[in-house]
Short mmCIF file of C-alpha atoms in Angstrom, two decimals:
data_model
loop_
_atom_site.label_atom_id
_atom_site.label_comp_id
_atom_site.label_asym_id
_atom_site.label_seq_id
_atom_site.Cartn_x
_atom_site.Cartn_y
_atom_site.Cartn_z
CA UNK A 1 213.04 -9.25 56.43
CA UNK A 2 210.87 -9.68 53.32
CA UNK A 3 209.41 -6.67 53.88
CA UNK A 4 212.69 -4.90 53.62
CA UNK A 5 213.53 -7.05 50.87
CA UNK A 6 210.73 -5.92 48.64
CA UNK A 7 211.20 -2.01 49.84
CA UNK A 8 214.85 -2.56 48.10
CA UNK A 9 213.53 -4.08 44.99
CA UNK A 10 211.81 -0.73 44.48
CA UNK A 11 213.05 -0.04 41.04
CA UNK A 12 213.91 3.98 40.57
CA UNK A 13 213.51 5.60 37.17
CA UNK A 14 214.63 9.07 35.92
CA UNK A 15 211.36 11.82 35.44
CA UNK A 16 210.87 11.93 31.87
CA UNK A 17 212.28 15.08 30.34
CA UNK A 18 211.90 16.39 26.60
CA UNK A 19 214.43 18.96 24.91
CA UNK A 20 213.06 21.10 22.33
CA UNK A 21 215.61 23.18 20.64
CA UNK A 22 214.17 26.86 19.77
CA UNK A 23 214.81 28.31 16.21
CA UNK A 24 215.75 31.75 15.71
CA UNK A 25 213.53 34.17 15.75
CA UNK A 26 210.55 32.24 17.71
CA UNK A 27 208.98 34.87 20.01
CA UNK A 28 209.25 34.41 23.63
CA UNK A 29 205.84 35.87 25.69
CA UNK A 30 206.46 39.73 26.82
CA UNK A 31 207.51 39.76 30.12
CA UNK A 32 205.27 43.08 31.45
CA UNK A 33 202.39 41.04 32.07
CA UNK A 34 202.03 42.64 35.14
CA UNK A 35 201.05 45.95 34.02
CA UNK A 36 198.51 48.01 32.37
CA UNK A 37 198.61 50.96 30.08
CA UNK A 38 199.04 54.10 32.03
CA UNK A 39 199.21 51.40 35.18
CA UNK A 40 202.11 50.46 37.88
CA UNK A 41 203.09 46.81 38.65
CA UNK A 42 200.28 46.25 41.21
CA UNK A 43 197.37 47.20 39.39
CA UNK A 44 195.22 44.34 40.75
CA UNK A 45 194.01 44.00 43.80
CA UNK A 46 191.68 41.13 45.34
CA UNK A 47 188.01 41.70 44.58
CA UNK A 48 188.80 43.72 40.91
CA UNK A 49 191.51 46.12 39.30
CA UNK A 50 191.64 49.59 40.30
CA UNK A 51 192.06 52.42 37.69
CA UNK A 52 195.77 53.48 38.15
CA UNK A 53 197.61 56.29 36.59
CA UNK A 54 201.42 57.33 37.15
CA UNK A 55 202.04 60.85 37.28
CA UNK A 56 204.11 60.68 33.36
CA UNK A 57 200.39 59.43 32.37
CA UNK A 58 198.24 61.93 33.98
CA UNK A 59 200.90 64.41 32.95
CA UNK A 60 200.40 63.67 29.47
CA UNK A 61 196.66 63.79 29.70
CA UNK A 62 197.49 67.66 30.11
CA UNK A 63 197.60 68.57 26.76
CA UNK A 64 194.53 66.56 25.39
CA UNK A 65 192.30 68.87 23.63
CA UNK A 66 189.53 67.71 25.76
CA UNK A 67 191.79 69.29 28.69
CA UNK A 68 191.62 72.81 27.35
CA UNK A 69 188.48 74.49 27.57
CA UNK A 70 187.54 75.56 30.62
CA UNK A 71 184.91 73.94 32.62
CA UNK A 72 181.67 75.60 32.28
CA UNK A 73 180.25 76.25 35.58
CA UNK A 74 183.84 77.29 36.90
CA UNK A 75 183.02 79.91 40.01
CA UNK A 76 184.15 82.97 39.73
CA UNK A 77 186.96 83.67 42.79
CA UNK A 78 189.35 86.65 42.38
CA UNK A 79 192.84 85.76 42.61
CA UNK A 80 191.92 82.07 42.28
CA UNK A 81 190.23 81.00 39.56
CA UNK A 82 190.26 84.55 37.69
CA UNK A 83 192.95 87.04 37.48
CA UNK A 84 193.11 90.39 39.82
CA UNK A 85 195.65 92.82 39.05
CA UNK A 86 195.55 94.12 42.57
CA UNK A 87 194.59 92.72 45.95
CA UNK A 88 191.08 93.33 45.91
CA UNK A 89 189.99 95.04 49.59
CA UNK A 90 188.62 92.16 51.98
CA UNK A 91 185.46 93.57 52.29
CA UNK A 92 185.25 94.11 48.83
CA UNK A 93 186.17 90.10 48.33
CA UNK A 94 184.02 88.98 51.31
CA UNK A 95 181.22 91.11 49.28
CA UNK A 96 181.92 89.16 46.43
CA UNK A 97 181.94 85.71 47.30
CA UNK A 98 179.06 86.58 48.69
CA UNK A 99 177.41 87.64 45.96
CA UNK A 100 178.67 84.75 43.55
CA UNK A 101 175.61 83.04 42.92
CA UNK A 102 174.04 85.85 41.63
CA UNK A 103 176.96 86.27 39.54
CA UNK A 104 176.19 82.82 37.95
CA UNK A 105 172.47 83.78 37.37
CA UNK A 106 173.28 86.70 36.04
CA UNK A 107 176.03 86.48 33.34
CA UNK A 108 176.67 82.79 33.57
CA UNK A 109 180.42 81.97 32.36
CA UNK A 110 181.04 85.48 30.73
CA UNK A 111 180.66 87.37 34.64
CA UNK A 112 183.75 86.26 35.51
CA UNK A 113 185.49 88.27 32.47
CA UNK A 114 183.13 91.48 32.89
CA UNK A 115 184.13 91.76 36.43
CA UNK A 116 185.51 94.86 37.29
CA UNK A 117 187.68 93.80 40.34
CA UNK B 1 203.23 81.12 65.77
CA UNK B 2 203.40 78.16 62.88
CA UNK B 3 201.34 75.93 65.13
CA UNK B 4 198.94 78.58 65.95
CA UNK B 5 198.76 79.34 62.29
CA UNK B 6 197.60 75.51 61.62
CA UNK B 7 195.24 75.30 64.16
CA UNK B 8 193.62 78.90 63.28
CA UNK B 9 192.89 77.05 60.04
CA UNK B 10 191.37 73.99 61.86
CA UNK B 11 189.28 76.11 64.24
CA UNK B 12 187.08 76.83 61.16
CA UNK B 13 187.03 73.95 59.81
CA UNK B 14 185.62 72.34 62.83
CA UNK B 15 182.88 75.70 63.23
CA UNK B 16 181.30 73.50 60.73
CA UNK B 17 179.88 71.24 63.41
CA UNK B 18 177.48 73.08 65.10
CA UNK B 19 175.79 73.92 62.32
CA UNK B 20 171.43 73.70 63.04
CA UNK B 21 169.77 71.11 60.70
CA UNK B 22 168.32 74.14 59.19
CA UNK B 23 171.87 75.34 58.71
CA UNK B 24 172.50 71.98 57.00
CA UNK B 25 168.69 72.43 54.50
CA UNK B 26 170.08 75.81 53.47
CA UNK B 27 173.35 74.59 52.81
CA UNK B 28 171.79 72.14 50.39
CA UNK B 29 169.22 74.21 49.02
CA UNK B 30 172.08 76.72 48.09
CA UNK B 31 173.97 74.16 46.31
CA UNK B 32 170.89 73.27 44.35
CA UNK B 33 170.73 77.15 43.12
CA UNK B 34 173.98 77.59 42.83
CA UNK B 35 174.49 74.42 40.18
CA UNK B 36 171.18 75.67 38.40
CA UNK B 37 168.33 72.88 39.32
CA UNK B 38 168.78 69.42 39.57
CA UNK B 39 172.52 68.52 40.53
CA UNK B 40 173.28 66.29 38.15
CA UNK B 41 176.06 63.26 38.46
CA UNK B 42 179.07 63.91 37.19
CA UNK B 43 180.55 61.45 34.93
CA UNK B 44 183.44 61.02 32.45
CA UNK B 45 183.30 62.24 28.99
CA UNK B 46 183.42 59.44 25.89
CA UNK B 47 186.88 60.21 24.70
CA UNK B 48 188.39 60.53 28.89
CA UNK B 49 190.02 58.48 30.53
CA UNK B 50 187.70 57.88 33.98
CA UNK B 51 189.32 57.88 37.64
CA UNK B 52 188.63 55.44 40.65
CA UNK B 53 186.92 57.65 42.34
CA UNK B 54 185.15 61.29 41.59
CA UNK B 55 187.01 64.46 43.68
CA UNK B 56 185.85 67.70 44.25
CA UNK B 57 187.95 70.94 44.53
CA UNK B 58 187.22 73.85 47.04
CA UNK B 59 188.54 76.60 48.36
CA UNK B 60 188.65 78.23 51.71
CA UNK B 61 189.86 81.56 52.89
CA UNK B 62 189.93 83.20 56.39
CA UNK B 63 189.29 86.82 56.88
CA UNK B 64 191.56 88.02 59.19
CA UNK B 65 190.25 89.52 62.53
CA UNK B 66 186.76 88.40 62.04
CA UNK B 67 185.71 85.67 65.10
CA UNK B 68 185.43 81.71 63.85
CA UNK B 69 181.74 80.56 63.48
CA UNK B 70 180.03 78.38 62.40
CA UNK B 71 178.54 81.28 60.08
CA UNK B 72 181.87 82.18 58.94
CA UNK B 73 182.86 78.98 58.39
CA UNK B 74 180.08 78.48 56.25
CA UNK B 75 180.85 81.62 54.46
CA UNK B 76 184.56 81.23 53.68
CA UNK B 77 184.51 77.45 52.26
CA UNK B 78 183.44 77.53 48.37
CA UNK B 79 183.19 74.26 46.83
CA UNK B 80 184.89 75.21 43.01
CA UNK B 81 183.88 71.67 41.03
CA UNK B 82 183.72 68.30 40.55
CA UNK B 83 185.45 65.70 37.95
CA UNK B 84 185.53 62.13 37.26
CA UNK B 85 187.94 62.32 34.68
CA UNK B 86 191.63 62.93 34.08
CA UNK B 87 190.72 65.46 31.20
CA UNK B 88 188.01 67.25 33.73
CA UNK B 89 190.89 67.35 36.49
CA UNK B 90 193.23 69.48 34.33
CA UNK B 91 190.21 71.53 33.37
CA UNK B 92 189.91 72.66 37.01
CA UNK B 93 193.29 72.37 37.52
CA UNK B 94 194.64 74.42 34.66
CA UNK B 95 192.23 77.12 35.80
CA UNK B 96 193.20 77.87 39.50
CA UNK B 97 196.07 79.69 40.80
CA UNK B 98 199.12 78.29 42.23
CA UNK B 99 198.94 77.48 45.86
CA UNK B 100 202.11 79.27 46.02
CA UNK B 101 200.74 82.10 44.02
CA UNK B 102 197.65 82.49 46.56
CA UNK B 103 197.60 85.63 48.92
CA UNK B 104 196.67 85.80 52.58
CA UNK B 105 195.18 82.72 55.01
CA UNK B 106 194.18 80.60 52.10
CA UNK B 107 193.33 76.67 52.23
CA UNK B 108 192.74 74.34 48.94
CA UNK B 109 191.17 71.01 49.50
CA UNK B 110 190.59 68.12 46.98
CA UNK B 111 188.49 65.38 48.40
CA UNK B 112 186.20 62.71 47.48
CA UNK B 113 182.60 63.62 46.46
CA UNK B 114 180.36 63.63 48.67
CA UNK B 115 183.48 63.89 51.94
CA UNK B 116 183.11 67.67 53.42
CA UNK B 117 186.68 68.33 53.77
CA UNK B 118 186.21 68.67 57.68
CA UNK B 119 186.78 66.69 61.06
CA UNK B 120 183.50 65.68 61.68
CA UNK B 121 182.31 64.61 58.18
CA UNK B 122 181.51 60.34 58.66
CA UNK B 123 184.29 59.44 56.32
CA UNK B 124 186.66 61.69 58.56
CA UNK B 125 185.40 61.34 62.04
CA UNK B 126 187.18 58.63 63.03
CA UNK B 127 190.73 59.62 60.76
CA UNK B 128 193.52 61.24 60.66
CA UNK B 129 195.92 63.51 58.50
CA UNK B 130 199.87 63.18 57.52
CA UNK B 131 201.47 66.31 57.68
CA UNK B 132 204.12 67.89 56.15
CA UNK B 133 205.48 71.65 56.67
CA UNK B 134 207.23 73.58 54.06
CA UNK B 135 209.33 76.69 53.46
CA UNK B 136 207.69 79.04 51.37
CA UNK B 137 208.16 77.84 47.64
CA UNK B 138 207.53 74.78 48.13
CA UNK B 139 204.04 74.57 48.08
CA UNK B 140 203.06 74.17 44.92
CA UNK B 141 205.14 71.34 43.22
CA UNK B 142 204.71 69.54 46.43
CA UNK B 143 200.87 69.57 46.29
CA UNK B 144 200.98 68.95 42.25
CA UNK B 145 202.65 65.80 43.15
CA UNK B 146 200.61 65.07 46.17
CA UNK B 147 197.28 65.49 44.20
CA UNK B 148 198.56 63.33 40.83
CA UNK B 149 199.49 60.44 43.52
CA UNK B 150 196.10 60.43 45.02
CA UNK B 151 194.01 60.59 41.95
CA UNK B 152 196.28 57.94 40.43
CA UNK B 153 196.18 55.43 43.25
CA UNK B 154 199.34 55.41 43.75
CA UNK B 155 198.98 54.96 47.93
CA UNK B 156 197.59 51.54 47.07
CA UNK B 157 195.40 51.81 50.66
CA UNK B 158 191.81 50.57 49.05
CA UNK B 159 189.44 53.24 50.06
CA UNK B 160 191.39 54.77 52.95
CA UNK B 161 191.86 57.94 51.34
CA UNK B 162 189.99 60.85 51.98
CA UNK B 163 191.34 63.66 50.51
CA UNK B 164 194.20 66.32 50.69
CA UNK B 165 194.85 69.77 51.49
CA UNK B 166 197.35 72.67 51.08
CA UNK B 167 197.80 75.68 53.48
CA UNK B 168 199.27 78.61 52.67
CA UNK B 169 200.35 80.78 55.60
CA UNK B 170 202.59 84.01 56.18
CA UNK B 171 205.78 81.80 57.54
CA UNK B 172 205.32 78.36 56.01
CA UNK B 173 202.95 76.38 53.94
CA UNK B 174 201.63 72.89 54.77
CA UNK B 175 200.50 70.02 52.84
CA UNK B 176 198.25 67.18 54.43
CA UNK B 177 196.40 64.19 53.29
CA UNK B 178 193.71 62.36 55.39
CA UNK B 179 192.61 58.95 56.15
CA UNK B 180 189.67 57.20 57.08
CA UNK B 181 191.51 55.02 60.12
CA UNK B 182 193.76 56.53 62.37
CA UNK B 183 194.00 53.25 64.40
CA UNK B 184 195.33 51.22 61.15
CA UNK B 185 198.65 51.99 61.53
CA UNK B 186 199.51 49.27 58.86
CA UNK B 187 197.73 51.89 56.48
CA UNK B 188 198.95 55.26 57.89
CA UNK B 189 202.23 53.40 57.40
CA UNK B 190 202.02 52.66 54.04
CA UNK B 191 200.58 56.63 53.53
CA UNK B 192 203.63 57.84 54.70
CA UNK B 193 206.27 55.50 53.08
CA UNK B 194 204.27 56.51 49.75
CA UNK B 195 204.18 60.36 50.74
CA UNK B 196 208.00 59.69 50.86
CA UNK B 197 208.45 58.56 47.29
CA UNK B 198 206.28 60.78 45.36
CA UNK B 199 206.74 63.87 46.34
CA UNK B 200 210.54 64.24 46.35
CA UNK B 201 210.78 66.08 49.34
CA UNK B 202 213.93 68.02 50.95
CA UNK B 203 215.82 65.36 52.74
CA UNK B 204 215.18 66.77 56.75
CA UNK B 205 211.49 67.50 56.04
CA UNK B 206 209.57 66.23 59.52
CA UNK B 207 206.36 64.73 58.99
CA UNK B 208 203.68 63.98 61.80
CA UNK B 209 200.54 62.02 61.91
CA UNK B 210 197.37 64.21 63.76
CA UNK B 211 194.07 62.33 64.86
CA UNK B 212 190.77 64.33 64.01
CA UNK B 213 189.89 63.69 67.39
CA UNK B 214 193.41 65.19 68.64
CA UNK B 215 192.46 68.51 66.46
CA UNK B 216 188.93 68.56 68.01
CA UNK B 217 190.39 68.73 71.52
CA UNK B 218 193.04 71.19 71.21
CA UNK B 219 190.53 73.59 69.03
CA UNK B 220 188.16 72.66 72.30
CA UNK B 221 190.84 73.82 74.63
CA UNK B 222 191.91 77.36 72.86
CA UNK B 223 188.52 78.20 72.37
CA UNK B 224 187.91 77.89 76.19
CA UNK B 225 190.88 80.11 76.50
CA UNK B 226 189.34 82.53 74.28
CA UNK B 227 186.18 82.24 76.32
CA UNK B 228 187.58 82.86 79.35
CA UNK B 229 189.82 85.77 78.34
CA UNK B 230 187.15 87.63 77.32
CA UNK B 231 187.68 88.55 73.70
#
């Protein structure tokens, strides 16, 4: 009986609460904290981010300058990674690929434009 | 005919495996010469914007007629480059032909350094490959999507990802991309539903999952047919 007594004595009170009234023009956080520049929406994974790119970033990336040139030890494959006007004969482009290192030794990077293929 | 195509293209990939240990020393010697002297890491440039991981680009062709060996396996792979760089990427990139523009039996892989794009290599041994076919014209925006994706983490497996490759045959062409773990099927999952979304495909196009091992065997099996024929 007292015990149930005092449990109903138990006074209740309200959790305090303040109001603060925002002015006009206070700036509210930016609500993309969840990506990265040139990243998606998961860009973090346990353990460390990963480097992420969407294909409108890597797209853009194109037409950097650094892009441009070509790389410099670029192998020399007809009809791949250098023009042919005709459908070189296979054993014409088995000799070749054959023979590409020597191509590199021997003209470096301007072979693959003195190539008579 | 299409499936005979596919595995004709697998056969030499997996020539690759019985390969001597000599075979293996002159592979690497030739490298050596063929990059000039010391290989040298590849890294990204100061004004580039680095990727996860470094790729490499190569390029395989199959003479028609001529027998699959390990020899001619050997002969017809050519590795073209490596990056570690968005800029390098397009630099390699910008230089090649179209798959869709290639001629003949023609293959294009783009894997992780130091991954041989073949069955047997120890990232692959244990993997698998998605695969998609495609009518002819296809092939290219398919694989330009396919390759953007994978060097933009965009499958969001860790480091499940191997590499990808396109195959241009006389009916059809077909794009793949391999994993690491054929038994996670929580990851092949996940492959596929991102496969799905990025490269926009034609709404009834089928694709299938292939073990390594499942390649090895049937590659096993025609080439004791071959045997036993005679040819």
């Amino acid at each position: 009986m007292s015990a149930g007594s005092s449990c109903s004595q138990t006074p209740s009170r309200a959790i305090p609460t303040r109001r603060v009234a925002l002015g006009d023009g206070v700036q509210l956080p930016p609500g993309d904290y969840s990506t990265t520049p040139g990243g998606t929406l998961f860009s973090t994974t346990p353990g460390g981010t990963r480097i992420i790119y969407d294909r409108k970033f890597l797209m853009e990336c194109r037409n950097s300058p650094v892009a441009k040139t070509p790389p410099k030890d670029l192998p020399t494959i007809p009809g791949v990674t250098s023009p042919t006007s005709d459908e070189p004969p296979m054993q014409a482009s088995q000799s070749h690929l054959h023979s590409s290192p020597e191509d590199k030794r021997a003209g470096g990077e301007e072979s693959q434009f003195e190539m008579d293929i | 005919m299409s499936l005979k195509d596919d595995d004709s293209g697998d056969h030499d990939q997996n020539e690759e495996n019985s390969t001597q240990k000599d075979g293996e020393k002159e592979k690497t010697d030739r490298d050596k010469s063929q990059s000039g002297g010391k290989r040298k890491a590849v890294v990204p440039g100061p004004a580039e914007h680095p990727l996860q991981y470094n790729y490499t680009f190569w390029y395989s062709r199959r003479t028609p007629g001529r027998p699959t060996s390990s020899q001619s396996y050997e002969q017809n792979i050519k590795q073209i480059g490596t990056f570690a760089s968005v800029e390098q990427f397009w630099k390699f990139y910008s230089h090649m032909v179209r798959p869709g523009d290639l001629t003949g039996h023609s293959d294009f892989h783009l894997f992780k350094e130091g991954i041989k794009p073949m069955w047997e290599d120890d990232a692959n041994k244990n993997g698998g490959k998605w695969i998609i076919r495609l009518r002819k014209g296809l092939a290219s925006r398919c694989w330009e999507n396919l390759i953007l994706a994978m060097l933009g983490e965009q499958f969001m497996v860790g480091e499940e990802i191997c590499g990808a490759v396109v195959s241009v045959r006389f009916q059809e062409d077909i794009i793949s991309i391999w994993n690491k773990t054929a038994s996670d099927q929580a990851t092949t999952a996940r492959i596929r539903d991102t496969l799905r979304r990025v490269l926009n495909l034609p709404p009834n196009t089928i694709m299938e999952y292939k073990t390594h091992t499942d390649s090895i065997k049937a590659w096993e099996e025609f080439h004791g047919l071959v045997n036993s024929s005679g040819r």
